[in-house]
PDB file of C-alpha atoms in Angstrom:
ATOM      1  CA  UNK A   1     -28.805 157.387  98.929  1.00  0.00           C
ATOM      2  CA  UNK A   2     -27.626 160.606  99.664  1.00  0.00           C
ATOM      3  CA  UNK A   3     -24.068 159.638 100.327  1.00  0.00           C
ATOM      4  CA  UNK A   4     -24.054 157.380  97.086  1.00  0.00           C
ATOM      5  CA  UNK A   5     -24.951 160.468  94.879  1.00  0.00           C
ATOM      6  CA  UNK A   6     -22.005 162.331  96.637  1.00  0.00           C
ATOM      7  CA  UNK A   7     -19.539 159.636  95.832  1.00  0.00           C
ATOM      8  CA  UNK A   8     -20.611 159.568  92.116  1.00  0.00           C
ATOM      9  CA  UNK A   9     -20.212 163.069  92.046  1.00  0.00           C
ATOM     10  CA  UNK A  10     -16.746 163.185  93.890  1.00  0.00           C
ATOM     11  CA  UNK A  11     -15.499 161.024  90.937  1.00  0.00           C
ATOM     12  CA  UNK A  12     -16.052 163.233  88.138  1.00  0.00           C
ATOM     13  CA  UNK A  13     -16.181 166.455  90.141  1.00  0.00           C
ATOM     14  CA  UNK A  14     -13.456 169.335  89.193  1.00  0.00           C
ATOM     15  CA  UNK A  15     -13.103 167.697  85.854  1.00  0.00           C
ATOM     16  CA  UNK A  16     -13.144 169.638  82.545  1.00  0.00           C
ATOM     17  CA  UNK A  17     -15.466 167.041  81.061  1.00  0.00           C
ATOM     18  CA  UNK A  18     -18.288 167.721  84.161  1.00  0.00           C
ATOM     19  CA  UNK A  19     -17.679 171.554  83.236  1.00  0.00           C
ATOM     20  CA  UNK A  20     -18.181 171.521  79.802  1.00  0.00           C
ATOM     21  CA  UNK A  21     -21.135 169.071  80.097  1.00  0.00           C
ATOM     22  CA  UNK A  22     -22.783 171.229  82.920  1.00  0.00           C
ATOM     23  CA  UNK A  23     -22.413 174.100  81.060  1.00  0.00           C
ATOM     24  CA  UNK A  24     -22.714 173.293  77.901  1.00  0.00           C
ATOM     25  CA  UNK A  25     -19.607 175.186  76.635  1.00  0.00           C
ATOM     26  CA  UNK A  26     -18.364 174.258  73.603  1.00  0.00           C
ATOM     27  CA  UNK A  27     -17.253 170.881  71.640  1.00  0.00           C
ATOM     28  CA  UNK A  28     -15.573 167.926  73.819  1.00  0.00           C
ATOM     29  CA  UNK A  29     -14.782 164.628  73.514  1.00  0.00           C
ATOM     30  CA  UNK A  30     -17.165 161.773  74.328  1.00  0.00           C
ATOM     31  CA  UNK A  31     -16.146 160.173  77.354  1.00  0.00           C
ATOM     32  CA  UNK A  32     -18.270 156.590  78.086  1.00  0.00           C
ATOM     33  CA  UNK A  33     -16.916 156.338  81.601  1.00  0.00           C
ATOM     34  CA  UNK A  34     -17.697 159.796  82.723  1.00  0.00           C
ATOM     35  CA  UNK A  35     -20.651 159.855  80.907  1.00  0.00           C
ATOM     36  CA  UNK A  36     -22.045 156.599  82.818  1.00  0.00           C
ATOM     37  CA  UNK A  37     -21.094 157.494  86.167  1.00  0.00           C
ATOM     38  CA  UNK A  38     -22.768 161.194  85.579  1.00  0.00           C
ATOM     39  CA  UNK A  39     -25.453 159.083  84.660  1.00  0.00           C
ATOM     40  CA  UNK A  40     -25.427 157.145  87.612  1.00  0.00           C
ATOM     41  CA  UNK A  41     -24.669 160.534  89.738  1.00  0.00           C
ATOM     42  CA  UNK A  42     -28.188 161.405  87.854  1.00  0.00           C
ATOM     43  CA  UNK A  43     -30.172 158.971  88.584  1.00  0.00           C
ATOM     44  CA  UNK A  44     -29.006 158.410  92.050  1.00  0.00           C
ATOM     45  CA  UNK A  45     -30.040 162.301  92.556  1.00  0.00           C
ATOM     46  CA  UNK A  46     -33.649 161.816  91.379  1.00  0.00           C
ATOM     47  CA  UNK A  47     -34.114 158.952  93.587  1.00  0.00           C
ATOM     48  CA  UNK A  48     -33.132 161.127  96.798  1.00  0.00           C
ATOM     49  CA  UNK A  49     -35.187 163.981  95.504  1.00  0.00           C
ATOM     50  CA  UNK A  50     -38.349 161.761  94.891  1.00  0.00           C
ATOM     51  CA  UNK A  51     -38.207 159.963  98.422  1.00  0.00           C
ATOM     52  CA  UNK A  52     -37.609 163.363  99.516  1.00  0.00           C
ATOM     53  CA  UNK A  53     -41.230 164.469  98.197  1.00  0.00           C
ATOM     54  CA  UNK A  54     -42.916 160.875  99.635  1.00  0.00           C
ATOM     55  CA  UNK A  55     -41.165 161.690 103.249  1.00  0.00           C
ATOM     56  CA  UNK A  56     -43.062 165.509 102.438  1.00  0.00           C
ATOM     57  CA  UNK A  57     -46.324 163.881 101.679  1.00  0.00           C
ATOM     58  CA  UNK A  58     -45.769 161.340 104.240  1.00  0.00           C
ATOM     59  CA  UNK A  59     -45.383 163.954 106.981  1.00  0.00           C
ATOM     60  CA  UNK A  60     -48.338 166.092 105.874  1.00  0.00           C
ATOM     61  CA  UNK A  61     -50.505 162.737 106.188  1.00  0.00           C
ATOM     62  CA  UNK A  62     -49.198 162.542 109.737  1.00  0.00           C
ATOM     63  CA  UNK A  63     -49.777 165.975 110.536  1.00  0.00           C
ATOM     64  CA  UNK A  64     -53.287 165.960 109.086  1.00  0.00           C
ATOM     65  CA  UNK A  65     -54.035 162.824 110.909  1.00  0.00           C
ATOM     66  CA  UNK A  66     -52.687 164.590 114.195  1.00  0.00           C
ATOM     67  CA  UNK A  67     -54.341 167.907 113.721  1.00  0.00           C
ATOM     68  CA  UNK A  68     -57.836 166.434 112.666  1.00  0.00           C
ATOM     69  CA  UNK A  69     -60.014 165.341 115.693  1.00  0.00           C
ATOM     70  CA  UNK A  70     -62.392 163.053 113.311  1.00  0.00           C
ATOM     71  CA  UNK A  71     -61.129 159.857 112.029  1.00  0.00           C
ATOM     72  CA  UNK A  72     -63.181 159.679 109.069  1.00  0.00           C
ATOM     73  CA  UNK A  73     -62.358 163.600 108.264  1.00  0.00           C
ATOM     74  CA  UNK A  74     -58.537 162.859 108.407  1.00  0.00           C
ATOM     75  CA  UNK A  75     -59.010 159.688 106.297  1.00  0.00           C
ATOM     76  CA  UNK A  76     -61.282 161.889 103.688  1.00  0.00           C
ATOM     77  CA  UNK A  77     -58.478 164.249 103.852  1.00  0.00           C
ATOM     78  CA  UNK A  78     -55.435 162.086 103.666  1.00  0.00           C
ATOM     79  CA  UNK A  79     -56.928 159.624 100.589  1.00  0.00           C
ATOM     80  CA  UNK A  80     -59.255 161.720  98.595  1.00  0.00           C
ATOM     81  CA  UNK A  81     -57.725 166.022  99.241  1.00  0.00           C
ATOM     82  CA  UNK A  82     -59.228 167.439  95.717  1.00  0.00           C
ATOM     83  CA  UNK A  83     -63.057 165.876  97.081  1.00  0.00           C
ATOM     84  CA  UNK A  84     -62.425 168.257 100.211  1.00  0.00           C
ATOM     85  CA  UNK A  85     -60.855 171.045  98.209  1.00  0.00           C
ATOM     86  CA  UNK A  86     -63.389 170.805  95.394  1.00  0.00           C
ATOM     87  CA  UNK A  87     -66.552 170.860  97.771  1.00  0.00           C
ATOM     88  CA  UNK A  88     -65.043 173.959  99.680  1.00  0.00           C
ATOM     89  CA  UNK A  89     -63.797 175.325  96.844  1.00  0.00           C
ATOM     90  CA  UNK A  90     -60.710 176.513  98.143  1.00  0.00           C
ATOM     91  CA  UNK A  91     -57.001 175.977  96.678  1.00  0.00           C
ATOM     92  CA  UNK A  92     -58.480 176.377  92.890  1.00  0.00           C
ATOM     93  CA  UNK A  93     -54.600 177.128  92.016  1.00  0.00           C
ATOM     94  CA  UNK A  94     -53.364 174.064  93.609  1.00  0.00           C
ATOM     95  CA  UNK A  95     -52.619 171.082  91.028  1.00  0.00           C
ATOM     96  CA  UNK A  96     -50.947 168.303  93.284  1.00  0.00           C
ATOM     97  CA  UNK A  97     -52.372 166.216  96.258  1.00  0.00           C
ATOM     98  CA  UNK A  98     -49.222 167.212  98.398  1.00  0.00           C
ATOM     99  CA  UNK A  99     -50.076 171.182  97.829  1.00  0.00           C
ATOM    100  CA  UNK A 100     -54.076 170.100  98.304  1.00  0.00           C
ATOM    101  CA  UNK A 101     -53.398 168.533 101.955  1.00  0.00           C
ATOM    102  CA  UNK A 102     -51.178 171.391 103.052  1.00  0.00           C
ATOM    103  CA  UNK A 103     -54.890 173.355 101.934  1.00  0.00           C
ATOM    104  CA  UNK A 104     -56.850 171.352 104.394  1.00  0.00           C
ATOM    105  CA  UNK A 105     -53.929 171.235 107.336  1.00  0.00           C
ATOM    106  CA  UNK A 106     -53.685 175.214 106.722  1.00  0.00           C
ATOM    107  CA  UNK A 107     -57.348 175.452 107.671  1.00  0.00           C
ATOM    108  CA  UNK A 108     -57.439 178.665 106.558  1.00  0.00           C
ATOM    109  CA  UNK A 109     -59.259 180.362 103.583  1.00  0.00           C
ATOM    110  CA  UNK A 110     -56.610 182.674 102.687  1.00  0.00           C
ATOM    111  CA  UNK A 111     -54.059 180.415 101.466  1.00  0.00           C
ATOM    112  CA  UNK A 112     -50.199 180.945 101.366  1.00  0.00           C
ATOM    113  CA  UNK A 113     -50.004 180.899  97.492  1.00  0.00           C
ATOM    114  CA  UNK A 114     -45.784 181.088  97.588  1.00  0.00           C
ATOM    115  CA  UNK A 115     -45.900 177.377  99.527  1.00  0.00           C
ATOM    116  CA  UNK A 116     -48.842 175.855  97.389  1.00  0.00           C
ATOM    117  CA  UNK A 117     -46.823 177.057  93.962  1.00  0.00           C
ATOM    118  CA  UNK A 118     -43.594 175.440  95.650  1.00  0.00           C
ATOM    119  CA  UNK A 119     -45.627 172.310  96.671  1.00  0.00           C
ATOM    120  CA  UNK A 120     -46.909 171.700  93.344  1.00  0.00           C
ATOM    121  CA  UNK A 121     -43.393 172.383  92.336  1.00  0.00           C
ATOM    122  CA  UNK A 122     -42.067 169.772  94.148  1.00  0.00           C
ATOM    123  CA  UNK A 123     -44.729 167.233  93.183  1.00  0.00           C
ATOM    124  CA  UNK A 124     -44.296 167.503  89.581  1.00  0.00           C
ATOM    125  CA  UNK A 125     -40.758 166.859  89.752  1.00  0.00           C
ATOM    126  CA  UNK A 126     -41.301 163.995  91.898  1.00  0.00           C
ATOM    127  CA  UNK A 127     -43.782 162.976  89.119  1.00  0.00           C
ATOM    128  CA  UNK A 128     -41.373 164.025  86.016  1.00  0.00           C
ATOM    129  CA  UNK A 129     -38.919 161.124  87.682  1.00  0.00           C
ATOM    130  CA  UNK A 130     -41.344 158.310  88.806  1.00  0.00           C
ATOM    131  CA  UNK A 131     -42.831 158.089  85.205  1.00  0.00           C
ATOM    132  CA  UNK A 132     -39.467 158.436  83.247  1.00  0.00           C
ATOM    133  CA  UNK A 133     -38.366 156.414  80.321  1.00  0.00           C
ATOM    134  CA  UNK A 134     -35.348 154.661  79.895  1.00  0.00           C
ATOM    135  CA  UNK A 135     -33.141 155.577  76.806  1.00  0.00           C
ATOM    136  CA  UNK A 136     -30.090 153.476  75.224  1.00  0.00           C
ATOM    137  CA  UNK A 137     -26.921 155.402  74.738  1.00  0.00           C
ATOM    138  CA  UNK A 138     -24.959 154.228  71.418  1.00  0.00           C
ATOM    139  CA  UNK A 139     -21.300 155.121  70.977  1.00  0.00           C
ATOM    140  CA  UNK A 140     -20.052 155.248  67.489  1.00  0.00           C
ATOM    141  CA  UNK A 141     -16.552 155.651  68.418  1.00  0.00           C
ATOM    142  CA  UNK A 142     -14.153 158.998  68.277  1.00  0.00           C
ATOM    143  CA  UNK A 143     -16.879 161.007  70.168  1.00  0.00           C
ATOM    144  CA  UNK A 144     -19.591 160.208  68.509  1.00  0.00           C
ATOM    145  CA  UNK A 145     -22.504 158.888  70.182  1.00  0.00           C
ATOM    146  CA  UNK A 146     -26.471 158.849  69.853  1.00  0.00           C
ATOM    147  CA  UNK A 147     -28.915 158.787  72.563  1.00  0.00           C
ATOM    148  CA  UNK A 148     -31.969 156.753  71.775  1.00  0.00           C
ATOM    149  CA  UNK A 149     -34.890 157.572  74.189  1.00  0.00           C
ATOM    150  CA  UNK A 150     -38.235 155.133  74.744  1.00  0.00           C
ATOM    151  CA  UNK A 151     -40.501 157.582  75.722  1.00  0.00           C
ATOM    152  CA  UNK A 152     -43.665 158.029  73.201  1.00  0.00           C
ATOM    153  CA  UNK A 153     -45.965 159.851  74.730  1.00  0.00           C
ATOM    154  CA  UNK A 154     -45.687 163.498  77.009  1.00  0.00           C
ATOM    155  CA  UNK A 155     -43.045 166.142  77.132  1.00  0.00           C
ATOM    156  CA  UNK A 156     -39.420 164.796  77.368  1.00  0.00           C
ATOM    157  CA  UNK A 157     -37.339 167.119  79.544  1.00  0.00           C
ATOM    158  CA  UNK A 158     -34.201 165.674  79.529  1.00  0.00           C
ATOM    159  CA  UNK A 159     -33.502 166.835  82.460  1.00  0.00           C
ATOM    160  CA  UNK A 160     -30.128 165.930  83.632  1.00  0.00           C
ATOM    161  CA  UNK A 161     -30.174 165.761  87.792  1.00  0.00           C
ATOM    162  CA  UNK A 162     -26.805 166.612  89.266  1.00  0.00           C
ATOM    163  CA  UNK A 163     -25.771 166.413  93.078  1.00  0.00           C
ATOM    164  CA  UNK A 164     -24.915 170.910  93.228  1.00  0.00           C
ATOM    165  CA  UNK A 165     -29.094 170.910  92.895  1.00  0.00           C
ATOM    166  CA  UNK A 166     -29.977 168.803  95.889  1.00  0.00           C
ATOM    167  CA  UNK A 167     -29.014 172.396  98.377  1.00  0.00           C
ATOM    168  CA  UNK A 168     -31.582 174.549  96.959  1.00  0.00           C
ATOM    169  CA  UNK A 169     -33.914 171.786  96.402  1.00  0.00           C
ATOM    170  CA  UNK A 170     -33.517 170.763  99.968  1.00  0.00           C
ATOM    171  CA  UNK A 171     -33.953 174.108 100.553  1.00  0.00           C
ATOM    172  CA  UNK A 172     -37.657 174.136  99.335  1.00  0.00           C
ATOM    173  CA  UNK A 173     -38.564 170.738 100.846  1.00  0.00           C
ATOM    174  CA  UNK A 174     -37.220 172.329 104.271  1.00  0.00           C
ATOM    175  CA  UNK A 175     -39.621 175.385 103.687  1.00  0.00           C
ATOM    176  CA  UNK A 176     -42.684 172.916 103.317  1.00  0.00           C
ATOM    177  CA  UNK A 177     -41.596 171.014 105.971  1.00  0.00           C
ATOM    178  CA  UNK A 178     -41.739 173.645 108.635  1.00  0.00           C
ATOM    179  CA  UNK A 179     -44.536 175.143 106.860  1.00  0.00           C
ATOM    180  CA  UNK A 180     -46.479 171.995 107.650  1.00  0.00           C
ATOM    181  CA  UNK A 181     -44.941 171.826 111.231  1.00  0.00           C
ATOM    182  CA  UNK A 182     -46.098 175.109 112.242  1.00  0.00           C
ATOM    183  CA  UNK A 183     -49.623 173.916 111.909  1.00  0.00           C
ATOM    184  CA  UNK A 184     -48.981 171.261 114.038  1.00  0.00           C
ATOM    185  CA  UNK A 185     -46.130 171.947 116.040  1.00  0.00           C
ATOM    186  CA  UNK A 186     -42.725 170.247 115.803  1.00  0.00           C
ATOM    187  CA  UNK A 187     -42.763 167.985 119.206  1.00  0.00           C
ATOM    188  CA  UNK A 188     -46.034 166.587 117.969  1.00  0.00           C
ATOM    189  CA  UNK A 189     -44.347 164.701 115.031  1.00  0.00           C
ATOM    190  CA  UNK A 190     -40.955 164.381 116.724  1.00  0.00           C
ATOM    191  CA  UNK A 191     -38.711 165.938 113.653  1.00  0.00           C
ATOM    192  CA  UNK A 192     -35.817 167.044 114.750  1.00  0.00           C
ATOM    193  CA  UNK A 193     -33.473 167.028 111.089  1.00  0.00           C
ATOM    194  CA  UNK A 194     -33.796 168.804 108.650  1.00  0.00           C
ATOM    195  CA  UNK A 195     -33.359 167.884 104.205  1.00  0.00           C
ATOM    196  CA  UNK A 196     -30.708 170.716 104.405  1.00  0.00           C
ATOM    197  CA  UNK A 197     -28.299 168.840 107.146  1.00  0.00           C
ATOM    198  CA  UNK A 198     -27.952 166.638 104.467  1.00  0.00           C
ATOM    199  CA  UNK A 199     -26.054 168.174 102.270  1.00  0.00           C
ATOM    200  CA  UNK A 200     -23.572 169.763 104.625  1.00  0.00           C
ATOM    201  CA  UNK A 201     -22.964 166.936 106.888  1.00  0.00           C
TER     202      UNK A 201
END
């Protein structure tokens, strides 16, 4: 998925219309052809960066699985976090299950607070593009257009994903991931890439 979000971006990238939309300099004119594809680039980009966050929460489930010597503990752990978290009262700031586990795997009550905010972080953007809307884009004709969204309920962000965002985003799913394999060690879950090699391979 990764490569497919390059491609769409290689097609528009360099091009005044990508720099004026990206930056949102000035008046342009509508173009329907570079508008779908960066809307393709877009969507392409969300998909990587929510599978991204399910191979984070994945690999926390593994590590609290491998790090917890009781079966029904791990299982408590990996299904039901806030239960555990609740009854020990720890991780009060945490929101997400992903930030929740990486609570319990810390085993620790002082809690890293930078990689629980960044955890939650990543989990609500995850969650911001699982339960999007679909909109309907209407072109008039002579650069006018009208974007027609179907969401009716919650905050619409309109966030627009673009491929320049996956580095530093990779950036903070790499700093959870070795977060989570320091409390485990890295040759017990056999991880040897990172999200960063991604982006410059």
């Amino acid at each position: 998925m990764h490569s497919v979000a390059r491609n769409y971006y290689e097609l528009t990238r360099g091009s005044d219309y990508r720099h004026r939309i990206t930056s949102g300099s000035g008046d342009f004119l509508f173009d329907s052809s570079m508008y779908d594809t960066m809307e393709k680039e877009s969507c392409i980009v969300g998909m990587v960066k929510a599978w991204a966050v399910v191979t984070l929460e994945s690999l926390v489930n593994h590590a609290i699985a491998e790090a917890l010597n009781n079966k029904v503990l791990a299982i408590m752990a990996i299904e039901y976090p806030s239960q555990i978290t609740d009854k020990l009262r720890i991780g009060k700031s945490a929101r997400s299950e992903l930030a929740k586990k990486i609570i319990i795997l810390s085993d620790s009550v002082e809690q890293n607070t930078k990689i629980i905010s960044l955890a939650d972080k990543l989990a609500d953007t995850r969650n911001l593009i699982v339960h999007d809307k679909p909109f309907s884009v209407i072109d008039h004709g002579e650069g006018e257009f009208e974007i027609e969204y179907f969401r009716s309920r919650g905050e619409d962000s309109n966030e627009q994903f673009r491929y320049e965002d996956l580095q530093v985003f990779y950036e903070d799913c790499d700093s959870i991931r070795d977060y989570i394999l320091t409390k485990t060690g890295p040759d017990s879950l056999e991880i040897s890439s990172s999200f960063s090699s991604l982006f410059n391979s």
